Coordinates of C-alpha atoms in Angstrom, one line a residue:
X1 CA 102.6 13.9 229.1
X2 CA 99.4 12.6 231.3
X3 CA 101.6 13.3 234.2
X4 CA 102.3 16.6 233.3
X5 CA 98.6 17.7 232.3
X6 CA 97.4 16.2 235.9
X7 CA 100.3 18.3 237.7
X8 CA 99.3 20.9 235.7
X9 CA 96.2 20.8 237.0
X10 CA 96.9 20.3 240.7
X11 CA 98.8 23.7 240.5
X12 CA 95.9 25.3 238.9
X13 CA 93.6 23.9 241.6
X14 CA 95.7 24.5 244.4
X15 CA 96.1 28.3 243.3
X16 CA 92.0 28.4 243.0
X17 CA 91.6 27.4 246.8
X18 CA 94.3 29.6 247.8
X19 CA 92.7 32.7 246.3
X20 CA 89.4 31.8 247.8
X21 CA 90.6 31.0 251.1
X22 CA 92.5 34.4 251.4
X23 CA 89.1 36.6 249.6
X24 CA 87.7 38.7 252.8
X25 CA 84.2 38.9 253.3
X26 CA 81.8 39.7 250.5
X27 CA 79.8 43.1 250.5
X28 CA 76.3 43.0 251.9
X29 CA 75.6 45.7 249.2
X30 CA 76.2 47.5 246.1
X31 CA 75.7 51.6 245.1
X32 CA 76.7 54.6 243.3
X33 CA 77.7 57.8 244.8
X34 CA 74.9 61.0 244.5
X35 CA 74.4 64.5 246.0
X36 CA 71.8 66.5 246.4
X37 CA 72.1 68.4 243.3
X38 CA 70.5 72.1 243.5
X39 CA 69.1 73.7 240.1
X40 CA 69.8 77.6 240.4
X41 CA 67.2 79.9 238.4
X42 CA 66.9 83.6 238.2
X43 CA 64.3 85.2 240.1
X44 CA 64.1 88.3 237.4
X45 CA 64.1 88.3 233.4
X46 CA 66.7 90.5 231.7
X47 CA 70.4 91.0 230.4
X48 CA 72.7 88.9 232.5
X49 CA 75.4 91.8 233.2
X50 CA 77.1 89.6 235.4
X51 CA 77.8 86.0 235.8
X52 CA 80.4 84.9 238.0
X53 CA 80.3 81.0 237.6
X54 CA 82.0 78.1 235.9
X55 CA 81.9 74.5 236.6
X56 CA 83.9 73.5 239.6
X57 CA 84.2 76.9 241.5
X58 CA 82.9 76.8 244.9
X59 CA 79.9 79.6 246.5
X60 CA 79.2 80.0 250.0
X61 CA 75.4 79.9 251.0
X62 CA 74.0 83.4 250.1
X63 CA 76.8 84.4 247.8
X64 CA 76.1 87.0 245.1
X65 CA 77.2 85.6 242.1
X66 CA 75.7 88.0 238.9
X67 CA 72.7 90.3 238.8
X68 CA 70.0 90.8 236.1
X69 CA 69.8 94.3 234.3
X70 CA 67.3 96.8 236.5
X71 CA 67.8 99.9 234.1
X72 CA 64.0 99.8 233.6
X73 CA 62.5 98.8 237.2
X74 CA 64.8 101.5 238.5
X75 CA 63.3 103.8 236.3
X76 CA 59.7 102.9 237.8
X77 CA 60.6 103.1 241.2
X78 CA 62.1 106.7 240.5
X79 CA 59.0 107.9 238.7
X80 CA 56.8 106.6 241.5
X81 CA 58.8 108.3 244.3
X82 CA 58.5 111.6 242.7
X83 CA 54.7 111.0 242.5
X84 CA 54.5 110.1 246.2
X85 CA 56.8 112.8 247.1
X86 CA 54.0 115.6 244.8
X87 CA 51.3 113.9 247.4
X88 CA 53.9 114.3 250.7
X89 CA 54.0 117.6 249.7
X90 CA 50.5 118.2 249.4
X91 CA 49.7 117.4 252.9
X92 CA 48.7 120.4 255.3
X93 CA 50.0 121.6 257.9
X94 CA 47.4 121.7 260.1
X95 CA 49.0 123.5 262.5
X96 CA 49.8 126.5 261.0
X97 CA 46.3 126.4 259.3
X98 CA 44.6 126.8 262.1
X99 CA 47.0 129.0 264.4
X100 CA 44.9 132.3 263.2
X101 CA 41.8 131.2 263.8
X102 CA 42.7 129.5 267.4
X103 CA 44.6 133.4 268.3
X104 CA 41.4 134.9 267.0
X105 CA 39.1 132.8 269.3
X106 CA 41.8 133.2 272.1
X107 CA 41.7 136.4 271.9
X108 CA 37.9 136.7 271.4
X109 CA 37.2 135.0 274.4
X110 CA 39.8 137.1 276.6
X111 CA 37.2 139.8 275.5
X112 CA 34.0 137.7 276.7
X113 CA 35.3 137.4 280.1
X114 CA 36.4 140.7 280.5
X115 CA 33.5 142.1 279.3
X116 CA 31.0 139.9 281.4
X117 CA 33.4 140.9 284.4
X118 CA 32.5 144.8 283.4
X119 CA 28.8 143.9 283.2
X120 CA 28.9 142.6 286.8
X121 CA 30.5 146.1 287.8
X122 CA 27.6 147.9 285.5
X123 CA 31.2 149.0 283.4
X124 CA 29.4 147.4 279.8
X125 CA 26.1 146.6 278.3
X126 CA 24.3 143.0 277.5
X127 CA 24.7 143.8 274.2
X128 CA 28.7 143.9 274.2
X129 CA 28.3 140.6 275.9
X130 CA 26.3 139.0 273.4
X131 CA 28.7 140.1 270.2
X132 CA 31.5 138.8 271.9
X133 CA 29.7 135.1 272.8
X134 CA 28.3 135.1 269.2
X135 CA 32.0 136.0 268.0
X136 CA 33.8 133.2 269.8
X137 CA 30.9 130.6 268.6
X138 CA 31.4 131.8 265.0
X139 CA 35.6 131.5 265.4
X140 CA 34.7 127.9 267.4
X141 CA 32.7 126.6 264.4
X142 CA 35.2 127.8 262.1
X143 CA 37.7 126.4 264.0
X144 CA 35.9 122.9 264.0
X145 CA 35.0 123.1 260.0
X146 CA 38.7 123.9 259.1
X147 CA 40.3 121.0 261.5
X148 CA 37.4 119.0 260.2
X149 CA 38.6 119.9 256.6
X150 CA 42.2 119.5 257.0
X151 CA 41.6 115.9 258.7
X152 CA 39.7 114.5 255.6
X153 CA 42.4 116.2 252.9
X154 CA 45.0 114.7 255.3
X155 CA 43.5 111.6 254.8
X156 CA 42.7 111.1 251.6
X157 CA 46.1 112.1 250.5
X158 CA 47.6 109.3 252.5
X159 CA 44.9 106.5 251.0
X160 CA 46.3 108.0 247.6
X161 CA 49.7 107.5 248.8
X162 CA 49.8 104.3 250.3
X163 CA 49.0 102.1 246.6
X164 CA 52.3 104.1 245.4
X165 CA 54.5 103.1 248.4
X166 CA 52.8 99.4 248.0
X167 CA 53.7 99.9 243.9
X168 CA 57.6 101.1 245.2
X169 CA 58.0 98.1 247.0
X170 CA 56.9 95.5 244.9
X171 CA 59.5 97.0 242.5
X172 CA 62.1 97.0 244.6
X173 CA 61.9 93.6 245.3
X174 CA 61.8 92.8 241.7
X175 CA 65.4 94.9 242.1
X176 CA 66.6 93.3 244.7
X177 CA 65.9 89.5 242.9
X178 CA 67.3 90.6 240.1
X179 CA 71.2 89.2 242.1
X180 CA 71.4 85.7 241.7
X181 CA 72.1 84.7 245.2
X182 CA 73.8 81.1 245.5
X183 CA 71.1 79.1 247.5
X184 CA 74.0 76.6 249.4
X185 CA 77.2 75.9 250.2
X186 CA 78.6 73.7 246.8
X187 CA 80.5 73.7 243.9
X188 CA 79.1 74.2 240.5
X189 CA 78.5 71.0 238.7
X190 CA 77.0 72.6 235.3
X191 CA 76.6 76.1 234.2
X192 CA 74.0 76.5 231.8
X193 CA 74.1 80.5 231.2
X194 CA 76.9 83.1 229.6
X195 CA 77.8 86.8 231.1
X196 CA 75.3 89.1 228.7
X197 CA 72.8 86.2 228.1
X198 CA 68.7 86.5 228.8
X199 CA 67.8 85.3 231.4
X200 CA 64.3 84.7 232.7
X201 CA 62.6 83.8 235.8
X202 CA 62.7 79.8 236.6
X203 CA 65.1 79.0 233.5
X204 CA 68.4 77.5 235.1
X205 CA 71.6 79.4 235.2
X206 CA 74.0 76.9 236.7
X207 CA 73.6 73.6 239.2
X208 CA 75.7 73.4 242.5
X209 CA 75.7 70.1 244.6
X210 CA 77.5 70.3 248.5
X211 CA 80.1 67.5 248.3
X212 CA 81.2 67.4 251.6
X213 CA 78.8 64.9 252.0
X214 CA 78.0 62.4 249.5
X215 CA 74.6 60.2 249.6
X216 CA 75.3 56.5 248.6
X217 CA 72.2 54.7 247.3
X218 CA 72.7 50.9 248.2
X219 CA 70.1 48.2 247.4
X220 CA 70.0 45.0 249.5
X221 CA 67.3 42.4 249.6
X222 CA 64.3 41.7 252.0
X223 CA 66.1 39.5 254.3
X224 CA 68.9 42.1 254.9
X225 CA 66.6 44.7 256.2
X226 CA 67.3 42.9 259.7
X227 CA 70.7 43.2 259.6
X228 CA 70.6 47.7 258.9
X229 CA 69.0 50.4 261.0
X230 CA 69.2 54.3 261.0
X231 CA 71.5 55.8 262.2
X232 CA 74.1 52.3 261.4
X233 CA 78.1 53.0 260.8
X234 CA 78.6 50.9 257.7
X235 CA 82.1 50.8 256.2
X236 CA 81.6 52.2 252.5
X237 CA 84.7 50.6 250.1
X238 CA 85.5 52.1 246.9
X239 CA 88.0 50.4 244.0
X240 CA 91.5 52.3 244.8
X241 CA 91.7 52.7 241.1
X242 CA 89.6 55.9 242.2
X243 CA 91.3 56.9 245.1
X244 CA 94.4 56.4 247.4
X245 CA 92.3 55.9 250.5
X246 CA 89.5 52.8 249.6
X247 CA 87.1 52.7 253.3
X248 CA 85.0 55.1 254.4
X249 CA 82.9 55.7 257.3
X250 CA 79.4 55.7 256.0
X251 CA 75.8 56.1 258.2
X252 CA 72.5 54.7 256.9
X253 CA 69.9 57.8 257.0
X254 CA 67.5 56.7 255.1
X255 CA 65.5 53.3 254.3
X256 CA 62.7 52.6 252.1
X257 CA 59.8 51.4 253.2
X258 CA 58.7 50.1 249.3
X259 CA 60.1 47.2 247.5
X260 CA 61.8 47.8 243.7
X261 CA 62.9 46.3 240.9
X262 CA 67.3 45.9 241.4
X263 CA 68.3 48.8 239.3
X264 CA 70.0 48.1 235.6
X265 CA 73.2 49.4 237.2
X266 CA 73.5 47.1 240.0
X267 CA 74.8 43.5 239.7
X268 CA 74.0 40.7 237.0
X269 CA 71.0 39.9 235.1
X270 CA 69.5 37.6 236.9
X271 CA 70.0 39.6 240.2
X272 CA 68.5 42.9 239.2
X273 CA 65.3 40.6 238.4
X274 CA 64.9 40.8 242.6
X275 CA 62.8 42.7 244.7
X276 CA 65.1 45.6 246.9
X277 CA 64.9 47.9 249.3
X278 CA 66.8 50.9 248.8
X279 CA 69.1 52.6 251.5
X280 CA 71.1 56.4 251.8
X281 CA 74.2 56.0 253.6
X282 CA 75.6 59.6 254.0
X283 CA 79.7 59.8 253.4
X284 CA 81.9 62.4 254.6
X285 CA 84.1 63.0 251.6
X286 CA 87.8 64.0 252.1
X287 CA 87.5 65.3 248.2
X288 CA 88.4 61.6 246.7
X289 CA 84.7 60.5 246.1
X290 CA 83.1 61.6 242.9
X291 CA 79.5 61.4 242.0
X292 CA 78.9 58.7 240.1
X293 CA 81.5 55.9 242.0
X294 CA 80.5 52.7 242.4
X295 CA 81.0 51.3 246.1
X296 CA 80.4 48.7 248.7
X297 CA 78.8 48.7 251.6
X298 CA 79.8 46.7 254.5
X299 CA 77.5 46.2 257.6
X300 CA 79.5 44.4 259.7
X301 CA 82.1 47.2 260.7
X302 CA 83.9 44.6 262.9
X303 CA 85.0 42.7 259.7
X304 CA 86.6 44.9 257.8

């Protein structure tokens, strides 16, 4: 019986050593997949008449994906562009305002000169002089007081106009952000609003996050900080429980410069009691990574 208990145990010991002789290297660090997750809000308050989203369709940048009711700021604008068309009409023609009294004066001053040329030949008096200079100054003044006139009705028609143009487009802006524009290319993560819903201006409709790229935040300790550098090709590993393919290209974009506290979610007790620094190592994602997965991170590409 001895003998068999101590072979026993010589199998289990020599199966121990195996295992750890064939375990590769161990990862330099730990992390859970992110994205940068984008919080999509109307920009008007009103009916939702349409909403085109649900969780898991994907929006291009700038994609029109519902609009707010604008019954009533359409209304506005309408009234206010009939009150600046009443003003537009309003406006004189200047032109045709003062085409009698210019012919008048044209024609008043023809007279003058022919009439001083008549009183050089002895043909006409002083006197038929002096009527016609006297005309032409009264037609010059009266031209003068009418442009004069015309200029300041001209004008203050057009200071009235301009706060209703001003009031026009302010509401047709509000029109135009009543469409709830998709800010980025992403898929919809959550959707927080129905079709014929209120909506209002900053309260969320849906979230949408670009997974093309995923953000891994990895923690490793102060005396790995020598060992990573921006810009660094890490290989990122993943449990193939989650996914056929298990390495992944990864490059460190981001290191803080502030120690923390190991997060809850990373490692054992004891370990999360150290002092960290945190790291975003961006991952092109073929579609198998999900927000959320756990991973490694190796920094020694050569090793894996």
């Amino acid at each position: 019986m001895n003998r068999l208990l101590t072979l026993g145990t010589a199998l289990v010991m020599t199966a121990t050593v195996g295992t750890s002789c064939t375990r590769g290297p161990q990862p330099d660090a730990y992390g859970n997949f992110e994205a940068v997750e984008v919080l999509v809000s109307a920009d008007a308050n009103g009916k939702l008449l349409e909403f085109n989203v649900d969780e898991g369709y994907r929006f291009h940048r700038g994609e029109i994906v519902g609009w707010v009711d604008t019954t009533q700021l359409v209304l506005q604008r309408n009234q206010l562009q009939a009150e600046l068309a009443v003003c537009r009409a309003q406006l004189p023609d200047k032109q045709k305002q003062l085409e009698v009294i210019r012919e008048q004066l044209a024609k008043t001053m023809h007279e003058l000169a022919r009439f001083k040329a008549l009183a050089e030949a002895d043909a006409s008096t002083e006197q038929q002089v002096d009527n016609l200079s006297y005309d032409a100054d009264i037609l010059q003044r009266q031209l003068d007081a009418s442009e004069s006139d015309l200029n300041i009705r001209t004008r203050t028609l057009l200071a009235q106009m301009e706060p209703i143009r001003q009031q026009i487009l302010q509401i047709q802006d509000r029109i135009d952000n009543a469409y709830v524009v998709n800010p980025v290319e992403g898929t919809v993560l959550a959707k927080y609003a129905e079709q014929y819903e209120l909506a209002a201006i900053g309260k969320p409709l849906y979230k949408v996050a670009n997974l093309d790229t995923l953000i891994l935040r990895a923690y490793v300790e102060e005396p790995q900080l020598a060992e990573v550098q921006l810009g660094q090709e890490v290989v990122v590993a993943v449990d193939s429980t989650y996914a056929g393919q298990t390495r992944f290209t990864g490059r460190i974009g981001w290191i803080a410069d502030k120690a923390e506290f190991t997060p809850k979610v990373i490692q054992t007790r004891n370990e999360r009691a150290n002092l960290v620094y945190a790291l975003k190592i961006y991952v092109a994602n073929p579609g198998l990574l999900k927000i959320g997965m756990p991973a490694e991170v190796y920094f020694n590409r050569q090793e894996q």
